[in-house]
Amino acid sequence: MLRDRNCDDPKTEERVMTENNLPVLPQPDVRFRLYGPTEVTSDGLPVDLGEPKVRALVGALALAGSKQVRREELMAWLWEEPQPEGARAEFYKVVSKTRKRLENLGFDLRRDGSLYQLEVPADRVDVHVFRRDTQQAQQLLGKDDHQAVKLLRRALELANGDLMADLEGRRIDGLRHQMNETRRLATLNMAKARLRLGQHHELIGDLTGEHIRHPGDEMIAELLMTTLHRAGRQGDAQRVYRELRRRLQETLATDNLRRLDDLYQRMLNHDPELDPPAEEPVDADAPGSAKAKDGPDEQVRRERPKTTGSEVHIEFNKKVIAPGSVFGISNTFRT
């Protein structure tokens, strides 16, 4: 028991400090980062986890999402088969080291027989935040694309590296493949949503980068072709098609691109289903609208048809948008 008296003020009563009125210290903001090298941060600062086996154990438990994990499964994260002699005794030593490091961060590594559990809120683990945001975005695609894009962009910013990139083994390699495919689908879904929103000009750079990183991915090439076509760069869109066909002929001795063949022919035929989506209607008399701000001469100038650029570009801008779909990447994507 601690007594404290303010001697400067005789009217101040004696304060008694007990376990019930001790000041509550703020808990550190602990985050588990599994995309990229395995890392734990406390208030934004990295925590030294020590040896690779401790990092592997922390990563395996964080991935489990507060579920119980069998001892044998955790040991498979630390050693490939066949496991060395004395692996179980060494495993208990690794558990002890891991428990001490986690206790310093306010987490309890529990054991129930051969089951181990680390209770971590899902919003503290980047992999689980990525999964939550992508699942929510999936429900919004085609309904609220603005919010879906916001969620997918935040998720992809988290998934900016290979899963537990500092660790090796068949188990982690398989998980990395799954995570990379999930990230690829999120990238494609965001690109489709942005196309529906008419963001084809802004999307060119992102899809070009993805195409460079994955030159043989037909879905990325398909989206890039559509994006370039909608931006009036029909020649570049057709060049992407020809280069992909040539690459497949050289590497796989095949040029079977039926989806892209069809898309290429639609581009040559100026299919209106490939045109940009219609702009949302604006009340011309509403305050702040172009009509309300401009005089008659300016309104005439805005409504005057374009007279520059190629005939293909002029026709491209004038076409009526059809409600149909092509390969899931027209104005009404199939998700």
PDB file of C-alpha atoms in Angstrom, residues 66-232:
ATOM      1  CA  SER A  66      -6.551 -18.280 -32.665  1.00  0.00           C
ATOM      2  CA  LYS A  67      -7.399 -21.918 -33.422  1.00  0.00           C
ATOM      3  CA  GLN A  68      -5.717 -24.816 -31.695  1.00  0.00           C
ATOM      4  CA  VAL A  69      -2.900 -26.441 -33.661  1.00  0.00           C
ATOM      5  CA  ARG A  70      -1.542 -29.958 -33.149  1.00  0.00           C
ATOM      6  CA  ARG A  71       2.046 -30.366 -32.027  1.00  0.00           C
ATOM      7  CA  GLU A  72       2.904 -32.536 -35.043  1.00  0.00           C
ATOM      8  CA  GLU A  73       1.632 -29.877 -37.419  1.00  0.00           C
ATOM      9  CA  LEU A  74       3.708 -27.184 -35.738  1.00  0.00           C
ATOM     10  CA  MET A  75       6.777 -29.415 -35.821  1.00  0.00           C
ATOM     11  CA  ALA A  76       6.269 -29.820 -39.575  1.00  0.00           C
ATOM     12  CA  TRP A  77       6.768 -26.069 -39.854  1.00  0.00           C
ATOM     13  CA  LEU A  78      10.193 -26.381 -38.213  1.00  0.00           C
ATOM     14  CA  TRP A  79      11.604 -29.529 -39.850  1.00  0.00           C
ATOM     15  CA  GLU A  80      11.159 -31.321 -43.142  1.00  0.00           C
ATOM     16  CA  GLU A  81      10.492 -35.053 -43.147  1.00  0.00           C
ATOM     17  CA  PRO A  82      12.151 -37.148 -41.912  1.00  0.00           C
ATOM     18  CA  GLN A  83      12.557 -35.120 -38.752  1.00  0.00           C
ATOM     19  CA  PRO A  84      15.902 -35.396 -36.924  1.00  0.00           C
ATOM     20  CA  GLU A  85      16.397 -37.289 -33.690  1.00  0.00           C
ATOM     21  CA  GLY A  86      15.546 -35.217 -30.662  1.00  0.00           C
ATOM     22  CA  ALA A  87      13.189 -33.008 -32.677  1.00  0.00           C
ATOM     23  CA  ARG A  88      10.473 -33.156 -30.043  1.00  0.00           C
ATOM     24  CA  ALA A  89      12.818 -32.073 -27.235  1.00  0.00           C
ATOM     25  CA  GLU A  90      14.093 -29.267 -29.436  1.00  0.00           C
ATOM     26  CA  PHE A  91      10.499 -28.305 -30.241  1.00  0.00           C
ATOM     27  CA  TYR A  92       9.715 -27.790 -26.553  1.00  0.00           C
ATOM     28  CA  LYS A  93      12.750 -25.506 -26.262  1.00  0.00           C
ATOM     29  CA  VAL A  94      11.526 -23.448 -29.214  1.00  0.00           C
ATOM     30  CA  VAL A  95       8.064 -23.240 -27.626  1.00  0.00           C
ATOM     31  CA  SER A  96       9.603 -21.970 -24.398  1.00  0.00           C
ATOM     32  CA  LYS A  97      11.565 -19.253 -26.201  1.00  0.00           C
ATOM     33  CA  THR A  98       8.491 -18.272 -28.214  1.00  0.00           C
ATOM     34  CA  ARG A  99       6.288 -18.118 -25.120  1.00  0.00           C
ATOM     35  CA  LYS A 100       8.684 -15.728 -23.376  1.00  0.00           C
ATOM     36  CA  ARG A 101       8.823 -13.371 -26.338  1.00  0.00           C
ATOM     37  CA  LEU A 102       5.056 -13.365 -26.726  1.00  0.00           C
ATOM     38  CA  GLU A 103       4.473 -12.828 -22.994  1.00  0.00           C
ATOM     39  CA  ASN A 104       6.556  -9.658 -23.206  1.00  0.00           C
ATOM     40  CA  LEU A 105       4.046  -8.437 -25.811  1.00  0.00           C
ATOM     41  CA  GLY A 106       0.978  -9.355 -23.761  1.00  0.00           C
ATOM     42  CA  PHE A 107       0.099 -12.652 -25.500  1.00  0.00           C
ATOM     43  CA  ASP A 108      -0.232 -16.067 -23.923  1.00  0.00           C
ATOM     44  CA  LEU A 109       0.879 -19.168 -25.813  1.00  0.00           C
ATOM     45  CA  ARG A 110      -1.404 -21.823 -24.350  1.00  0.00           C
ATOM     46  CA  ARG A 111      -0.969 -25.581 -24.305  1.00  0.00           C
ATOM     47  CA  ASP A 112      -3.681 -28.179 -23.852  1.00  0.00           C
ATOM     48  CA  GLY A 113      -2.053 -31.585 -24.094  1.00  0.00           C
ATOM     49  CA  SER A 114      -0.635 -31.775 -27.615  1.00  0.00           C
ATOM     50  CA  LEU A 115      -2.608 -28.706 -28.782  1.00  0.00           C
ATOM     51  CA  TYR A 116      -1.200 -25.180 -28.892  1.00  0.00           C
ATOM     52  CA  GLN A 117      -3.082 -21.921 -29.252  1.00  0.00           C
ATOM     53  CA  LEU A 118      -2.202 -18.255 -29.620  1.00  0.00           C
ATOM     54  CA  GLU A 119      -5.190 -15.943 -29.328  1.00  0.00           C
ATOM     55  CA  VAL A 120      -4.556 -12.962 -31.561  1.00  0.00           C
ATOM     56  CA  PRO A 121      -7.302 -10.617 -32.803  1.00  0.00           C
ATOM     57  CA  ALA A 122      -7.740 -11.090 -36.544  1.00  0.00           C
ATOM     58  CA  ASP A 123      -7.242  -7.376 -37.198  1.00  0.00           C
ATOM     59  CA  ARG A 124      -3.686  -7.672 -35.830  1.00  0.00           C
ATOM     60  CA  VAL A 125      -2.565 -10.165 -38.505  1.00  0.00           C
ATOM     61  CA  ASP A 126      -2.099  -8.826 -42.045  1.00  0.00           C
ATOM     62  CA  VAL A 127      -3.093 -12.127 -43.709  1.00  0.00           C
ATOM     63  CA  HIS A 128      -6.450 -12.165 -41.921  1.00  0.00           C
ATOM     64  CA  VAL A 129      -7.070  -8.479 -42.679  1.00  0.00           C
ATOM     65  CA  PHE A 130      -6.353  -9.199 -46.354  1.00  0.00           C
ATOM     66  CA  ARG A 131      -8.802 -12.113 -46.339  1.00  0.00           C
ATOM     67  CA  ARG A 132     -11.507 -10.052 -44.588  1.00  0.00           C
ATOM     68  CA  ASP A 133     -11.199  -7.095 -46.965  1.00  0.00           C
ATOM     69  CA  THR A 134     -11.191  -9.233 -50.112  1.00  0.00           C
ATOM     70  CA  GLN A 135     -14.230 -11.196 -48.950  1.00  0.00           C
ATOM     71  CA  GLN A 136     -16.138  -7.992 -48.193  1.00  0.00           C
ATOM     72  CA  ALA A 137     -15.116  -6.557 -51.564  1.00  0.00           C
ATOM     73  CA  GLN A 138     -16.338  -9.706 -53.322  1.00  0.00           C
ATOM     74  CA  GLN A 139     -19.830  -9.076 -51.956  1.00  0.00           C
ATOM     75  CA  LEU A 140     -19.761  -5.477 -53.230  1.00  0.00           C
ATOM     76  CA  LEU A 141     -18.447  -6.058 -56.762  1.00  0.00           C
ATOM     77  CA  GLY A 142     -20.979  -4.846 -59.304  1.00  0.00           C
ATOM     78  CA  LYS A 143     -23.080  -3.257 -56.551  1.00  0.00           C
ATOM     79  CA  ASP A 144     -20.787  -0.676 -54.972  1.00  0.00           C
ATOM     80  CA  ASP A 145     -17.602  -0.743 -57.018  1.00  0.00           C
ATOM     81  CA  HIS A 146     -16.211   2.393 -55.369  1.00  0.00           C
ATOM     82  CA  GLN A 147     -16.187   0.729 -51.950  1.00  0.00           C
ATOM     83  CA  ALA A 148     -15.031  -2.580 -53.421  1.00  0.00           C
ATOM     84  CA  VAL A 149     -12.021  -0.870 -55.027  1.00  0.00           C
ATOM     85  CA  LYS A 150     -11.214   0.869 -51.748  1.00  0.00           C
ATOM     86  CA  LEU A 151     -11.206  -2.436 -49.873  1.00  0.00           C
ATOM     87  CA  LEU A 152      -9.209  -4.271 -52.544  1.00  0.00           C
ATOM     88  CA  ARG A 153      -6.607  -1.515 -52.767  1.00  0.00           C
ATOM     89  CA  ARG A 154      -6.115  -1.595 -48.989  1.00  0.00           C
ATOM     90  CA  ALA A 155      -5.845  -5.377 -49.044  1.00  0.00           C
ATOM     91  CA  LEU A 156      -3.292  -5.406 -51.853  1.00  0.00           C
ATOM     92  CA  GLU A 157      -1.178  -2.798 -50.089  1.00  0.00           C
ATOM     93  CA  LEU A 158      -0.891  -5.231 -47.181  1.00  0.00           C
ATOM     94  CA  ALA A 159      -0.020  -8.193 -49.420  1.00  0.00           C
ATOM     95  CA  ASN A 160       3.077  -6.547 -50.837  1.00  0.00           C
ATOM     96  CA  GLY A 161       5.440  -9.498 -50.522  1.00  0.00           C
ATOM     97  CA  ASP A 162       5.666 -13.281 -50.514  1.00  0.00           C
ATOM     98  CA  LEU A 163       4.191 -15.036 -47.498  1.00  0.00           C
ATOM     99  CA  MET A 164       6.835 -15.431 -44.746  1.00  0.00           C
ATOM    100  CA  ALA A 165       9.549 -14.732 -47.276  1.00  0.00           C
ATOM    101  CA  ASP A 166      12.365 -15.426 -44.804  1.00  0.00           C
ATOM    102  CA  LEU A 167      11.347 -19.066 -44.297  1.00  0.00           C
ATOM    103  CA  GLU A 168      11.849 -22.155 -46.482  1.00  0.00           C
ATOM    104  CA  GLY A 169      10.171 -25.522 -46.868  1.00  0.00           C
ATOM    105  CA  ARG A 170       7.544 -27.420 -48.846  1.00  0.00           C
ATOM    106  CA  ARG A 171       4.771 -26.439 -46.447  1.00  0.00           C
ATOM    107  CA  ILE A 172       5.380 -22.707 -46.757  1.00  0.00           C
ATOM    108  CA  ASP A 173       5.919 -23.017 -50.522  1.00  0.00           C
ATOM    109  CA  GLY A 174       2.446 -24.491 -50.929  1.00  0.00           C
ATOM    110  CA  LEU A 175       0.876 -21.730 -48.856  1.00  0.00           C
ATOM    111  CA  ARG A 176       2.733 -19.081 -50.828  1.00  0.00           C
ATOM    112  CA  HIS A 177       1.292 -20.453 -54.052  1.00  0.00           C
ATOM    113  CA  GLN A 178      -2.236 -20.262 -52.613  1.00  0.00           C
ATOM    114  CA  MET A 179      -1.717 -16.729 -51.308  1.00  0.00           C
ATOM    115  CA  ASN A 180      -0.225 -15.528 -54.588  1.00  0.00           C
ATOM    116  CA  GLU A 181      -3.228 -16.866 -56.482  1.00  0.00           C
ATOM    117  CA  THR A 182      -5.600 -15.128 -54.052  1.00  0.00           C
ATOM    118  CA  ARG A 183      -3.673 -11.896 -54.527  1.00  0.00           C
ATOM    119  CA  ARG A 184      -3.819 -12.307 -58.310  1.00  0.00           C
ATOM    120  CA  LEU A 185      -7.611 -12.712 -58.209  1.00  0.00           C
ATOM    121  CA  ALA A 186      -7.911  -9.619 -56.020  1.00  0.00           C
ATOM    122  CA  THR A 187      -5.821  -7.672 -58.538  1.00  0.00           C
ATOM    123  CA  LEU A 188      -8.022  -8.816 -61.428  1.00  0.00           C
ATOM    124  CA  ASN A 189     -11.242  -8.036 -59.547  1.00  0.00           C
ATOM    125  CA  MET A 190     -10.039  -4.535 -58.712  1.00  0.00           C
ATOM    126  CA  ALA A 191      -9.049  -3.911 -62.330  1.00  0.00           C
ATOM    127  CA  LYS A 192     -12.479  -5.043 -63.556  1.00  0.00           C
ATOM    128  CA  ALA A 193     -14.230  -2.814 -61.023  1.00  0.00           C
ATOM    129  CA  ARG A 194     -12.108   0.181 -62.036  1.00  0.00           C
ATOM    130  CA  LEU A 195     -12.942  -0.462 -65.671  1.00  0.00           C
ATOM    131  CA  ARG A 196     -16.635  -0.448 -64.797  1.00  0.00           C
ATOM    132  CA  LEU A 197     -16.065   2.883 -63.087  1.00  0.00           C
ATOM    133  CA  GLY A 198     -14.504   4.305 -66.238  1.00  0.00           C
ATOM    134  CA  GLN A 199     -10.977   4.550 -64.807  1.00  0.00           C
ATOM    135  CA  HIS A 200      -9.314   3.075 -67.896  1.00  0.00           C
ATOM    136  CA  HIS A 201      -6.786   5.903 -68.272  1.00  0.00           C
ATOM    137  CA  GLU A 202      -5.598   5.622 -64.673  1.00  0.00           C
ATOM    138  CA  LEU A 203      -5.509   1.823 -64.900  1.00  0.00           C
ATOM    139  CA  ILE A 204      -3.059   1.566 -67.801  1.00  0.00           C
ATOM    140  CA  GLY A 205       0.064   1.973 -65.658  1.00  0.00           C
ATOM    141  CA  ASP A 206      -0.988  -0.593 -63.054  1.00  0.00           C
ATOM    142  CA  LEU A 207      -1.967  -3.239 -65.609  1.00  0.00           C
ATOM    143  CA  THR A 208       1.165  -2.616 -67.666  1.00  0.00           C
ATOM    144  CA  GLY A 209       3.244  -3.336 -64.570  1.00  0.00           C
ATOM    145  CA  GLU A 210       1.285  -6.528 -63.891  1.00  0.00           C
ATOM    146  CA  HIS A 211       1.711  -7.579 -67.531  1.00  0.00           C
ATOM    147  CA  ILE A 212       5.472  -7.076 -67.299  1.00  0.00           C
ATOM    148  CA  ARG A 213       5.639  -9.146 -64.104  1.00  0.00           C
ATOM    149  CA  HIS A 214       3.380 -11.872 -65.543  1.00  0.00           C
ATOM    150  CA  PRO A 215       3.903 -11.762 -69.318  1.00  0.00           C
ATOM    151  CA  GLY A 216       2.138 -15.094 -69.926  1.00  0.00           C
ATOM    152  CA  ASP A 217      -1.004 -14.353 -67.893  1.00  0.00           C
ATOM    153  CA  GLU A 218      -3.853 -14.243 -70.395  1.00  0.00           C
ATOM    154  CA  MET A 219      -6.336 -12.651 -67.989  1.00  0.00           C
ATOM    155  CA  ILE A 220      -4.010  -9.732 -67.279  1.00  0.00           C
ATOM    156  CA  ALA A 221      -3.290  -9.357 -70.992  1.00  0.00           C
ATOM    157  CA  GLU A 222      -7.024  -9.385 -71.713  1.00  0.00           C
ATOM    158  CA  LEU A 223      -7.682  -6.611 -69.204  1.00  0.00           C
ATOM    159  CA  LEU A 224      -4.747  -4.566 -70.461  1.00  0.00           C
ATOM    160  CA  MET A 225      -5.966  -4.877 -74.063  1.00  0.00           C
ATOM    161  CA  THR A 226      -9.454  -3.714 -73.074  1.00  0.00           C
ATOM    162  CA  THR A 227      -8.049  -0.832 -71.023  1.00  0.00           C
ATOM    163  CA  LEU A 228      -5.831   0.389 -73.858  1.00  0.00           C
ATOM    164  CA  HIS A 229      -8.679   0.050 -76.352  1.00  0.00           C
ATOM    165  CA  ARG A 230     -11.019   2.121 -74.203  1.00  0.00           C
ATOM    166  CA  ALA A 231      -8.334   4.779 -73.803  1.00  0.00           C
ATOM    167  CA  GLY A 232      -8.160   5.138 -77.589  1.00  0.00           C
TER     168      GLY A 232
END
